Short mmCIF file of C-alpha atoms (C1' of nucleotides) in Angstrom, two decimals:
data_model
loop_
_atom_site.label_atom_id
_atom_site.label_comp_id
_atom_site.label_asym_id
_atom_site.label_seq_id
_atom_site.Cartn_x
_atom_site.Cartn_y
_atom_site.Cartn_z
CA MET A 57 -44.06 -16.41 16.61
CA ALA A 58 -41.31 -18.52 18.08
CA GLU A 59 -42.78 -20.90 20.62
CA PRO A 60 -41.60 -20.67 24.17
CA VAL A 61 -39.97 -24.07 23.83
CA VAL A 62 -38.36 -23.93 27.20
CA ALA A 63 -39.16 -21.14 29.54
CA PRO A 64 -37.15 -18.05 28.74
CA GLY A 65 -34.90 -16.91 31.46
CA ARG A 66 -33.86 -20.21 32.81
CA PRO A 67 -32.42 -22.74 30.48
CA ARG A 68 -28.81 -22.66 31.42
CA GLY A 69 -27.10 -21.51 28.27
CA GLY A 70 -29.88 -22.73 26.01
CA ARG A 71 -30.80 -19.35 24.71
CA ARG A 72 -27.19 -18.30 24.90
CA ASP A 73 -26.07 -21.08 22.62
CA GLU A 74 -28.80 -20.20 20.21
CA ILE A 75 -27.53 -16.66 20.03
CA LEU A 76 -23.99 -17.82 19.48
CA ALA A 77 -25.04 -20.20 16.74
CA THR A 78 -27.01 -17.56 14.89
CA PHE A 79 -24.24 -15.04 15.24
CA THR A 80 -21.78 -17.60 13.92
CA ARG A 81 -23.92 -18.20 10.89
CA HIS A 82 -24.13 -14.51 10.17
CA VAL A 83 -20.37 -14.17 10.45
CA ALA A 84 -19.96 -17.08 8.07
CA GLU A 85 -22.31 -15.53 5.55
CA ARG A 86 -21.30 -11.88 5.65
CA GLY A 87 -18.12 -11.64 7.67
CA TYR A 88 -17.64 -10.24 11.14
CA ASP A 89 -17.84 -6.58 10.20
CA ARG A 90 -21.18 -6.88 8.47
CA ALA A 91 -22.71 -9.16 11.09
CA ASN A 92 -24.63 -7.17 13.67
CA PHE A 93 -26.64 -7.56 16.84
CA GLY A 94 -29.82 -6.18 15.36
CA ASP A 95 -30.19 -8.85 12.72
CA VAL A 96 -29.33 -11.67 15.05
CA ALA A 97 -31.81 -10.42 17.64
CA ALA A 98 -34.53 -9.97 15.05
CA GLU A 99 -34.03 -13.48 13.71
CA LEU A 100 -34.34 -14.94 17.20
CA GLY A 101 -37.23 -12.66 18.09
CA MET A 102 -35.45 -11.04 20.97
CA SER A 103 -34.00 -7.70 21.85
CA LYS A 104 -30.49 -6.49 21.14
CA GLY A 105 -30.11 -5.88 24.84
CA THR A 106 -30.40 -9.59 25.51
CA ILE A 107 -27.39 -10.33 23.39
CA VAL A 108 -25.38 -7.67 25.12
CA HIS A 109 -26.53 -9.06 28.44
CA HIS A 110 -25.12 -12.46 27.57
CA PHE A 111 -21.91 -11.55 25.83
CA GLY A 112 -20.93 -8.03 26.66
CA THR A 113 -19.29 -7.03 23.41
CA LYS A 114 -19.16 -8.17 19.83
CA ASP A 115 -15.43 -8.83 20.12
CA ARG A 116 -15.99 -11.16 23.02
CA MET A 117 -18.64 -13.02 21.12
CA LEU A 118 -16.30 -13.65 18.21
CA ALA A 119 -13.53 -14.67 20.59
CA GLU A 120 -15.85 -17.21 22.16
CA VAL A 121 -16.77 -18.63 18.78
CA GLN A 122 -13.11 -19.06 17.91
CA GLU A 123 -12.14 -20.51 21.28
CA ARG A 124 -14.91 -23.08 21.26
CA TYR A 125 -14.08 -24.06 17.72
CA MET A 126 -10.39 -24.48 18.35
CA GLY A 127 -11.06 -26.26 21.61
CA ARG A 128 -13.04 -28.94 19.84
CA ARG A 129 -10.48 -29.28 17.11
CA LEU A 130 -7.66 -29.67 19.58
CA ASP A 131 -9.52 -32.35 21.53
CA GLU A 132 -10.16 -34.27 18.37
CA ALA A 133 -6.62 -33.91 17.15
CA HIS A 134 -5.28 -35.35 20.36
CA ALA A 135 -7.79 -38.16 20.10
CA PHE A 136 -6.84 -39.29 16.63
CA LEU A 137 -3.14 -38.76 17.23
CA ALA A 138 -3.38 -41.19 20.13
CA ARG A 139 -4.82 -43.78 17.82
CA LEU A 140 -2.64 -43.22 14.78
CA PRO A 141 1.06 -43.72 15.34
CA ALA A 142 2.48 -43.44 11.82
CA PRO A 143 3.44 -39.96 10.57
CA GLU A 144 1.80 -40.38 7.19
CA GLN A 145 -1.38 -41.48 8.93
CA ARG A 146 -1.26 -38.46 11.20
CA ILE A 147 -0.81 -35.99 8.37
CA ALA A 148 -3.58 -37.69 6.43
CA ALA A 149 -5.80 -37.48 9.49
CA PHE A 150 -5.28 -33.73 9.73
CA VAL A 151 -6.37 -33.40 6.14
CA HIS A 152 -9.40 -35.66 6.51
CA ALA A 153 -10.42 -33.80 9.64
CA GLY A 154 -9.90 -30.41 8.07
CA VAL A 155 -12.14 -31.23 5.16
CA ARG A 156 -14.66 -33.07 7.30
CA TYR A 157 -15.30 -30.00 9.39
CA SER A 158 -16.58 -28.12 6.38
CA THR A 159 -19.62 -30.36 6.31
CA LEU A 160 -19.89 -31.18 9.99
CA GLU A 161 -20.01 -27.61 11.21
CA PRO A 162 -20.14 -25.54 8.06
CA ALA A 163 -21.05 -22.25 9.69
CA THR A 164 -18.51 -22.39 12.48
CA THR A 165 -15.81 -23.52 10.12
CA VAL A 166 -16.39 -20.76 7.63
CA ALA A 167 -16.69 -18.18 10.38
CA PHE A 168 -13.41 -19.33 11.83
CA GLN A 169 -11.57 -19.45 8.55
CA ARG A 170 -12.69 -16.14 7.18
CA GLU A 171 -11.83 -14.34 10.40
CA VAL A 172 -8.60 -16.12 11.29
CA VAL A 173 -6.58 -13.00 10.68
CA ARG A 174 -8.10 -11.44 13.77
CA LEU A 175 -6.34 -14.04 15.85
CA THR A 176 -3.05 -12.35 15.11
CA ASP A 177 -4.23 -8.75 15.08
CA GLU A 178 -6.82 -8.11 17.68
CA PRO A 179 -6.37 -8.00 21.43
CA GLY A 180 -8.58 -10.35 23.43
CA MET A 181 -7.79 -13.16 21.02
CA GLU A 182 -4.77 -14.46 22.86
CA THR A 183 -6.47 -17.65 24.00
CA ALA A 184 -7.74 -18.56 20.56
CA ARG A 185 -4.41 -17.71 19.02
CA GLY A 186 -2.66 -19.95 21.50
CA GLN A 187 -4.99 -22.78 20.57
CA ARG A 188 -4.41 -22.22 16.91
CA ASP A 189 -0.65 -22.22 17.42
CA ALA A 190 -0.86 -25.37 19.48
CA TYR A 191 -2.79 -27.04 16.69
CA ARG A 192 -0.24 -26.07 14.12
CA ASP A 193 2.53 -27.29 16.37
CA LEU A 194 0.92 -30.71 16.32
CA VAL A 195 1.09 -30.76 12.54
CA VAL A 196 4.67 -29.51 12.49
CA ALA A 197 5.63 -32.19 15.00
CA ALA A 198 4.06 -34.88 12.86
CA LEU A 199 5.95 -33.60 9.84
CA ARG A 200 9.23 -33.67 11.75
CA GLU A 201 8.58 -37.19 13.03
CA GLY A 202 8.02 -38.26 9.46
CA GLU A 203 11.27 -36.75 8.35
CA GLU A 204 13.21 -38.38 11.16
CA ALA A 205 11.59 -41.71 10.46
CA GLY A 206 12.62 -41.37 6.83
CA VAL A 207 9.03 -41.54 5.57
CA PHE A 208 9.03 -37.94 4.39
CA VAL A 209 11.81 -36.42 2.36
CA PRO A 210 13.64 -33.68 4.25
CA GLY A 211 12.27 -30.16 4.00
CA ASP A 212 11.03 -27.17 5.92
CA ALA A 213 8.31 -28.55 8.20
CA ARG A 214 6.92 -25.16 9.08
CA LEU A 215 6.56 -24.11 5.46
CA ARG A 216 4.97 -27.41 4.64
CA SER A 217 2.45 -27.01 7.41
CA LEU A 218 1.55 -23.59 6.07
CA GLN A 219 1.21 -24.97 2.57
CA MET A 220 -1.12 -27.60 3.94
CA PHE A 221 -3.20 -25.25 6.06
CA GLY A 222 -3.52 -22.91 3.13
CA SER A 223 -5.22 -25.55 1.03
CA LEU A 224 -7.61 -26.41 3.84
CA HIS A 225 -8.37 -22.94 5.13
CA TRP A 226 -9.02 -21.69 1.66
CA MET A 227 -11.83 -24.15 1.18
CA TRP A 228 -14.43 -21.77 2.52
CA THR A 229 -14.12 -19.70 -0.63
CA TRP A 230 -15.12 -22.48 -2.97
CA PHE A 231 -16.40 -25.56 -1.22
CA ASP A 232 -20.15 -26.01 -0.99
CA PRO A 233 -21.26 -28.60 1.58
CA GLN A 234 -24.56 -28.92 -0.29
CA GLY A 235 -22.84 -29.27 -3.65
CA ARG A 236 -22.10 -32.24 -5.82
CA MET A 237 -18.53 -32.75 -4.71
CA PRO A 238 -18.39 -35.14 -1.73
CA PRO A 239 -16.00 -33.99 0.98
CA GLU A 240 -14.45 -37.44 1.12
CA ASP A 241 -13.28 -37.04 -2.46
CA VAL A 242 -11.74 -33.69 -1.73
CA ALA A 243 -9.93 -35.08 1.29
CA ALA A 244 -8.72 -38.09 -0.65
CA GLU A 245 -7.38 -36.05 -3.53
CA PHE A 246 -5.70 -33.56 -1.20
CA CYS A 247 -4.17 -36.41 0.78
CA ARG A 248 -2.83 -38.22 -2.23
CA THR A 249 -1.16 -35.15 -3.68
CA LEU A 250 0.20 -33.99 -0.35
CA LEU A 251 1.54 -37.35 0.81
CA ARG A 252 3.14 -38.03 -2.54
CA GLY A 253 4.65 -34.57 -2.29
CA LEU A 254 6.13 -35.46 1.07
CA GLY A 255 7.75 -38.50 -0.46
CA VAL A 256 5.44 -41.16 0.92
CA PRO A 257 5.38 -44.29 -1.28
CA ASP A 258 2.19 -44.58 -3.33
CA ASP A 259 0.88 -47.71 -1.62
CA LEU A 260 1.24 -46.27 1.87
CA GLY A 261 -0.27 -43.01 0.71
CA ALA A 262 -3.20 -44.72 -0.94
CA VAL A 263 -4.20 -46.43 2.29
CA ALA A 264 -3.96 -43.22 4.29
CA ALA A 265 -5.92 -41.27 1.70
CA ASP A 266 -8.65 -43.87 1.19
CA PRO A 267 -12.04 -42.50 2.32
CA GLN A 268 -12.91 -46.01 3.49
CA GLY A 269 -9.50 -46.67 4.94
CA PRO A 270 -8.45 -46.86 8.58
CA VAL A 271 -7.36 -43.23 8.85
CA ALA A 272 -10.57 -41.79 7.46
CA ARG A 273 -12.62 -44.13 9.64
CA CYS A 274 -10.70 -43.16 12.74
CA VAL A 275 -11.22 -39.48 12.00
CA ALA A 276 -14.91 -40.06 11.34
CA GLU A 277 -15.30 -41.69 14.72
CA VAL A 278 -13.44 -39.00 16.57
CA CYS A 279 -15.04 -36.09 14.74
CA ALA A 280 -18.63 -37.15 15.13
CA PRO A 281 -21.56 -34.79 14.80
CA ARG A 282 -22.52 -33.40 18.17
CA SER A 283 -25.96 -33.22 19.71
CA MET B 227 -1.12 22.85 4.38
CA ALA B 228 -1.48 21.37 0.96
CA GLU B 229 1.67 20.90 -1.03
CA PRO B 230 2.74 22.97 -3.97
CA VAL B 231 -0.13 22.42 -6.28
CA VAL B 232 1.36 20.15 -8.89
CA ALA B 233 3.52 17.23 -8.02
CA PRO B 234 6.67 16.67 -10.06
CA GLY B 235 5.61 15.41 -13.40
CA ARG B 236 2.02 15.11 -14.37
CA PRO B 237 1.46 11.38 -14.54
CA ARG B 238 -1.89 10.86 -16.14
CA GLY B 239 -4.30 10.75 -13.25
CA GLY B 240 -1.40 11.13 -10.85
CA ARG B 241 -3.58 12.13 -7.98
CA ARG B 242 -6.06 9.45 -8.86
CA ASP B 243 -3.47 6.73 -8.79
CA GLU B 244 -2.22 8.01 -5.48
CA ILE B 245 -5.67 7.68 -4.02
CA LEU B 246 -6.02 4.17 -5.34
CA ALA B 247 -2.64 3.15 -3.96
CA THR B 248 -3.39 4.50 -0.51
CA PHE B 249 -6.81 2.95 -0.48
CA THR B 250 -5.29 -0.36 -1.52
CA ARG B 251 -2.83 -0.21 1.34
CA HIS B 252 -5.59 0.49 3.81
CA VAL B 253 -7.61 -2.45 2.51
CA ALA B 254 -4.55 -4.65 2.84
CA GLU B 255 -3.98 -3.56 6.42
CA ARG B 256 -7.51 -3.48 7.81
CA GLY B 257 -9.75 -5.08 5.25
CA TYR B 258 -12.32 -3.45 3.00
CA ASP B 259 -14.98 -2.89 5.61
CA ARG B 260 -12.68 -1.04 7.96
CA ALA B 261 -10.99 1.01 5.24
CA ASN B 262 -12.68 4.36 4.83
CA PHE B 263 -12.54 7.52 2.76
CA GLY B 264 -11.83 9.74 5.72
CA ASP B 265 -8.54 8.13 6.62
CA VAL B 266 -7.36 7.91 3.03
CA ALA B 267 -8.22 11.55 2.43
CA ALA B 268 -6.52 12.66 5.65
CA GLU B 269 -3.37 10.77 4.77
CA LEU B 270 -3.21 12.42 1.37
CA GLY B 271 -4.17 15.81 2.72
CA MET B 272 -7.30 16.06 0.63
CA SER B 273 -11.01 16.05 1.11
CA LYS B 274 -13.26 13.04 1.13
CA GLY B 275 -15.19 14.69 -1.64
CA THR B 276 -12.21 14.42 -3.95
CA ILE B 277 -12.19 10.68 -3.63
CA VAL B 278 -15.85 10.51 -4.40
CA HIS B 279 -15.30 12.73 -7.39
CA HIS B 280 -12.74 10.34 -8.82
CA PHE B 281 -14.30 7.00 -8.05
CA GLY B 282 -17.94 7.46 -7.27
CA THR B 283 -18.39 4.73 -4.71
CA LYS B 284 -16.31 2.57 -2.47
CA ASP B 285 -17.44 -0.57 -4.28
CA ARG B 286 -16.23 0.78 -7.58
CA MET B 287 -12.89 1.62 -6.09
CA LEU B 288 -12.39 -1.91 -4.84
CA ALA B 289 -13.52 -3.31 -8.17
CA GLU B 290 -10.92 -1.20 -9.92
CA VAL B 291 -8.20 -2.44 -7.60
CA GLN B 292 -9.14 -6.04 -8.32
CA GLU B 293 -9.46 -5.56 -12.05
CA ARG B 294 -6.10 -3.86 -12.38
CA TYR B 295 -4.46 -6.52 -10.28
CA MET B 296 -5.91 -9.43 -12.20
CA GLY B 297 -5.20 -7.68 -15.48
CA ARG B 298 -1.51 -7.55 -14.71
CA ARG B 299 -1.44 -11.12 -13.50
CA LEU B 300 -3.12 -12.37 -16.62
CA ASP B 301 -0.72 -10.52 -18.88
CA GLU B 302 2.23 -11.96 -17.06
CA ALA B 303 0.80 -15.46 -17.05
CA HIS B 304 0.37 -15.36 -20.81
CA ALA B 305 3.90 -14.05 -21.13
CA PHE B 306 5.58 -16.82 -19.19
CA LEU B 307 3.36 -19.51 -20.64
CA ALA B 308 4.54 -18.46 -24.07
CA ARG B 309 8.12 -19.02 -23.01
CA LEU B 310 7.72 -22.20 -20.99
CA PRO B 311 6.35 -25.15 -22.93
CA ALA B 312 6.67 -27.98 -20.39
CA PRO B 313 3.75 -28.58 -18.01
CA GLU B 314 5.93 -28.93 -14.92
CA GLN B 315 7.64 -25.67 -15.82
CA ARG B 316 4.31 -23.97 -16.25
CA ILE B 317 2.98 -25.11 -12.90
CA ALA B 318 6.22 -24.13 -11.23
CA ALA B 319 6.00 -20.73 -12.89
CA PHE B 320 2.53 -20.15 -11.43
CA VAL B 321 3.90 -20.90 -7.99
CA HIS B 322 6.97 -18.72 -8.40
CA ALA B 323 4.82 -15.89 -9.70
CA GLY B 324 2.27 -16.28 -6.94
CA VAL B 325 4.89 -15.99 -4.26
CA ARG B 326 6.81 -13.30 -6.04
CA TYR B 327 3.82 -11.00 -6.03
CA SER B 328 3.79 -10.93 -2.27
CA THR B 329 6.99 -8.94 -2.30
CA LEU B 330 6.60 -7.14 -5.59
CA GLU B 331 3.25 -5.58 -4.79
CA PRO B 332 2.59 -6.51 -1.20
CA ALA B 333 -0.30 -4.14 -0.62
CA THR B 334 -2.20 -4.96 -3.78
CA THR B 335 -1.65 -8.64 -3.34
CA VAL B 336 -2.88 -8.71 0.23
CA ALA B 337 -5.82 -6.49 -0.63
CA PHE B 338 -6.77 -8.82 -3.44
CA GLN B 339 -6.36 -12.01 -1.47
CA ARG B 340 -8.23 -10.94 1.61
CA GLU B 341 -11.16 -9.65 -0.39
CA VAL B 342 -11.36 -12.36 -3.04
CA VAL B 343 -14.64 -13.60 -1.67
CA ARG B 344 -16.31 -10.43 -2.91
CA LEU B 345 -15.58 -11.54 -6.45
CA THR B 346 -18.18 -14.25 -6.11
CA ASP B 347 -20.67 -12.40 -3.94
CA GLU B 348 -20.95 -8.80 -4.87
CA PRO B 349 -22.47 -7.32 -7.98
CA GLY B 350 -20.22 -5.07 -10.01
CA MET B 351 -17.41 -7.57 -9.71
CA GLU B 352 -18.22 -9.53 -12.82
CA THR B 353 -15.18 -8.33 -14.74
CA ALA B 354 -12.74 -9.15 -11.99
CA ARG B 355 -14.37 -12.50 -11.42
CA GLY B 356 -14.07 -13.29 -15.10
CA GLN B 357 -10.39 -12.48 -14.98
CA ARG B 358 -9.89 -14.61 -11.92
CA ASP B 359 -11.68 -17.53 -13.57
CA ALA B 360 -9.62 -17.11 -16.70
CA TYR B 361 -6.47 -17.25 -14.61
CA ARG B 362 -7.53 -20.42 -12.90
CA ASP B 363 -8.44 -21.94 -16.24
CA LEU B 364 -4.86 -21.42 -17.32
CA VAL B 365 -3.65 -23.43 -14.35
CA VAL B 366 -6.20 -26.17 -14.88
CA ALA B 367 -5.20 -26.39 -18.53
CA ALA B 368 -1.53 -26.76 -17.60
CA LEU B 369 -2.44 -29.51 -15.14
CA ARG B 370 -4.42 -31.37 -17.80
CA GLU B 371 -1.61 -31.04 -20.33
CA GLY B 372 0.73 -32.56 -17.79
CA GLU B 373 -1.59 -35.49 -17.24
CA GLU B 374 -1.98 -36.12 -20.93
CA ALA B 375 1.76 -35.92 -21.44
CA GLY B 376 2.23 -38.44 -18.67
CA VAL B 377 4.33 -36.08 -16.56
CA PHE B 378 1.69 -35.80 -13.85
CA VAL B 379 -0.13 -38.75 -12.37
CA PRO B 380 -3.84 -38.72 -13.18
CA GLY B 381 -6.13 -36.85 -10.80
CA ASP B 382 -8.74 -34.14 -10.51
CA ALA B 383 -7.16 -31.10 -12.13
CA ARG B 384 -9.71 -28.68 -10.74
CA LEU B 385 -9.23 -29.88 -7.18
CA ARG B 386 -5.51 -29.73 -7.60
CA SER B 387 -5.69 -26.16 -8.82
CA LEU B 388 -7.73 -25.25 -5.77
CA GLN B 389 -5.27 -26.97 -3.49
CA MET B 390 -2.50 -24.99 -5.12
CA PHE B 391 -4.29 -21.65 -5.02
CA GLY B 392 -5.14 -22.24 -1.40
CA SER B 393 -1.51 -22.46 -0.42
CA LEU B 394 -0.68 -19.30 -2.33
CA HIS B 395 -3.70 -17.20 -1.45
CA TRP B 396 -3.32 -18.03 2.19
CA MET B 397 0.11 -16.50 2.30
CA TRP B 398 -1.21 -13.09 3.23
CA THR B 399 -2.06 -14.38 6.69
CA TRP B 400 1.50 -15.35 7.56
CA PHE B 401 4.06 -14.15 5.05
CA ASP B 402 5.96 -11.00 5.89
CA PRO B 403 7.79 -9.45 2.92
CA GLN B 404 10.07 -7.64 5.36
CA GLY B 405 10.72 -10.81 7.35
CA ARG B 406 13.62 -13.21 7.42
CA MET B 407 12.14 -15.79 5.11
CA PRO B 408 13.11 -15.02 1.51
CA PRO B 409 10.24 -15.44 -0.92
CA GLU B 410 12.42 -17.51 -3.21
CA ASP B 411 12.76 -20.12 -0.50
CA VAL B 412 9.04 -20.26 0.00
CA ALA B 413 8.45 -20.66 -3.71
CA ALA B 414 11.11 -23.34 -3.99
CA GLU B 415 9.74 -25.38 -1.11
CA PHE B 416 6.17 -25.07 -2.35
CA CYS B 417 7.26 -26.07 -5.84
CA ARG B 418 9.20 -29.09 -4.73
CA THR B 419 6.39 -30.47 -2.60
CA LEU B 420 3.72 -29.72 -5.18
CA LEU B 421 5.59 -31.09 -8.19
CA ARG B 422 6.56 -34.22 -6.33
CA GLY B 423 2.93 -34.53 -5.34
CA LEU B 424 1.93 -34.36 -8.97
CA GLY B 425 4.31 -37.20 -9.76
CA VAL B 426 7.08 -35.23 -11.41
CA PRO B 427 10.47 -36.98 -11.13
CA ASP B 428 12.73 -35.35 -8.57
CA ASP B 429 15.38 -34.18 -11.03
CA LEU B 430 12.87 -32.46 -13.29
CA GLY B 431 11.15 -30.95 -10.27
CA ALA B 432 14.40 -29.68 -8.80
CA VAL B 433 15.19 -27.69 -11.92
CA ALA B 434 11.73 -26.16 -12.07
CA ALA B 435 11.79 -25.30 -8.36
CA ASP B 436 15.31 -23.87 -8.31
CA PRO B 437 15.24 -20.16 -7.45
CA GLN B 438 18.18 -19.68 -9.81
CA GLY B 439 16.81 -22.01 -12.43
CA PRO B 440 15.33 -21.17 -15.83
CA VAL B 441 11.72 -21.09 -14.65
CA ALA B 442 12.32 -18.72 -11.76
CA ARG B 443 14.44 -16.50 -13.98
CA CYS B 444 11.80 -16.38 -16.66
CA VAL B 445 9.17 -15.43 -14.10
CA ALA B 446 11.44 -12.79 -12.63
CA GLU B 447 11.87 -11.21 -16.04
CA VAL B 448 8.21 -11.24 -16.85
CA CYS B 449 7.05 -10.08 -13.44
CA ALA B 450 9.34 -7.09 -13.11
CA PRO B 451 8.69 -4.25 -10.71
CA ARG B 452 6.84 -1.46 -12.40
CA SER B 453 7.69 2.21 -12.09
"C1'" DC C 51 -1.96 41.37 -24.26
"C1'" DT C 52 -6.56 41.34 -22.16
"C1'" DA C 53 -11.03 39.69 -21.07
"C1'" DC C 54 -14.17 36.18 -21.01
"C1'" DT C 55 -15.75 31.56 -20.67
"C1'" DC C 56 -15.47 26.78 -20.23
"C1'" DT C 57 -13.96 22.69 -17.84
"C1'" DG C 58 -12.20 19.48 -14.73
"C1'" DC C 59 -10.14 18.87 -10.28
"C1'" DC C 60 -10.89 19.75 -5.70
"C1'" DC C 61 -12.84 21.44 -1.20
"C1'" DG C 62 -16.03 21.70 3.00
"C1'" DT C 63 -20.03 20.74 4.86
"C1'" DA C 64 -24.07 18.63 5.89
"C1'" DC C 65 -27.17 14.74 5.85
"C1'" DG C 66 -28.91 10.16 6.60
"C1'" DT C 67 -28.16 5.82 8.23
"C1'" DG C 68 -26.61 1.95 10.74
"C1'" DC C 69 -24.53 0.10 14.53
"C1'" DG C 70 -22.39 -0.93 19.16
"C1'" DG C 71 -23.36 -0.23 23.55
"C1'" DT C 72 -26.06 1.86 27.91
"C1'" DC C 73 -29.63 1.91 31.19
"C1'" DA C 74 -33.65 1.77 33.97
"C1'" DG C 75 -37.07 -1.06 34.55
"C1'" DT C 76 -39.97 -5.50 34.05
"C1'" DT C 77 -40.65 -10.39 34.02
"C1'" DT C 78 -39.40 -15.05 35.10
"C1'" DT C 79 -37.33 -18.67 37.86
"C1'" DC C 80 -35.98 -20.77 41.97
"C1'" DG D 101 -37.34 -12.10 47.72
"C1'" DA D 102 -32.99 -12.55 45.16
"C1'" DA D 103 -30.91 -13.36 41.02
"C1'" DA D 104 -30.99 -14.01 36.39
"C1'" DA D 105 -33.15 -13.15 31.88
"C1'" DC D 106 -35.10 -9.94 29.11
"C1'" DT D 107 -36.97 -5.54 27.10
"C1'" DG D 108 -37.16 -1.25 24.47
"C1'" DA D 109 -35.92 3.29 24.24
"C1'" DC D 110 -32.05 5.93 23.64
"C1'" DC D 111 -27.17 7.81 22.81
"C1'" DG D 112 -23.08 8.90 20.30
"C1'" DC D 113 -20.44 8.20 16.65
"C1'" DA D 114 -18.44 6.82 12.39
"C1'" DC D 115 -19.00 6.48 7.70
"C1'" DG D 116 -20.66 6.87 2.74
"C1'" DT D 117 -21.97 10.14 -0.19
"C1'" DA D 118 -24.70 14.29 -2.14
"C1'" DC D 119 -24.17 18.98 -3.12
"C1'" DG D 120 -22.84 23.68 -4.05
"C1'" DG D 121 -19.22 26.25 -4.89
"C1'" DG D 122 -13.96 27.71 -5.61
"C1'" DC D 123 -10.09 27.92 -8.47
"C1'" DA D 124 -6.61 27.38 -11.96
"C1'" DG D 125 -5.48 26.57 -16.61
"C1'" DA D 126 -6.81 26.21 -21.68
"C1'" DG D 127 -9.10 28.01 -25.40
"C1'" DT D 128 -10.98 31.91 -27.89
"C1'" DA D 129 -12.21 36.58 -29.39
"C1'" DG D 130 -11.07 41.30 -29.68
#
DNA sequence: CTACTCTGCCCGTACGTGCGGTCAGTTTTC
DNA sequence: GAAAACTGACCGCACGTACGGGCAGAGTAG
């Protein structure tokens, strides 16, 4: 049924990536517990054994999904931070990027978000958890910079970062990438409310929130669709 | 090994409620998929069959947890809305209440929050979903009132409600009721940032966010611990 | 008071199913 | 020919739940 495409057996990681992508989609749709080897194998027209051969265990497969995801996000965060010096731009960029991912890699994003809790619980997730913590540290740092620069009103940076992540990580429960609501609008609205909440003057905030503005454009360049 | 037959008192469905409470705790700790009859039964020193006798299926049991939870929340929301006329007070009250629940009924709250997605997916959850939607409608209505009254800057009320719920519903992944961070502080910080973000003047916002203020007190009275 | 019956909780077990993972062997690629 | 990719049959186990029966208390008749 499925054409050979490239010869089976060789293509370095080709088949492997396919497996990972399908697994990711299943996790996104049903959650980790209900996702299973059998269905993934059937969908790809291969045997369960093949999946085991490539990944060993289900836990490892999820860990790899999370690590790859966070790896990409960290790279991108560093990239746009290097280009955006102002704290309110940085915070806005995190929001734009967070929303953007929901449409750029919907499956991976949902899979990550709905299974984040395993980062703290399960063993074997140390790497991914470290990446996640590093990412949050970047946001906290930007919030602190803003406070010190007097752009944000003083407050608890850690709590604020959690408030912010909550809004973004919750999106998987309601946001439909195929739906009517454009992600840019979501990002813009979230940005405006958040930045105003941090005490950023409306004009500065408007620029940072603008879907056509410099921040959004920078994020769009950095977080480009891959292959 | 079973205890003396009848527990002190004969609270209507005493045993039944005990089962539900234990099940709820297991869902909160491991998630619905990993929670199972065997463990609950063992912990209560009863047979799996007893659980089935009382609830029929696992799905039904979860549905009942969700319906009871949302029922209580709706009652309380109506109660504090009746006492707080101002939009900024109402929004603050939703935040205070949302945080408060994490310590008042930690297990039920976590169980609800981590399994919310089933409200939209699964059949048999129509009632609970209706309750959840009704709750969100209350928040959206308060946001719209605020806009019309000129207390909030114009914006997309639905998006704002989702942004707000995200912050609160995400708490289960990081908030520890036993931890150092007092829930009142979380609520206060969330309130301040959110209300400022909605355009509420700082003095008005400070009163509404104050853990000792009228709004927090009203919520504390309405959302009292139950027997 | 006694005997009988009805009823609702509760028990223990057994069954079917689904799933993660193993393994010995085959095919493909270089 | 060596190594990697792949297969398909199989195992063991955990879990939901169906089922038949036990048992204690309430109601009723004599």
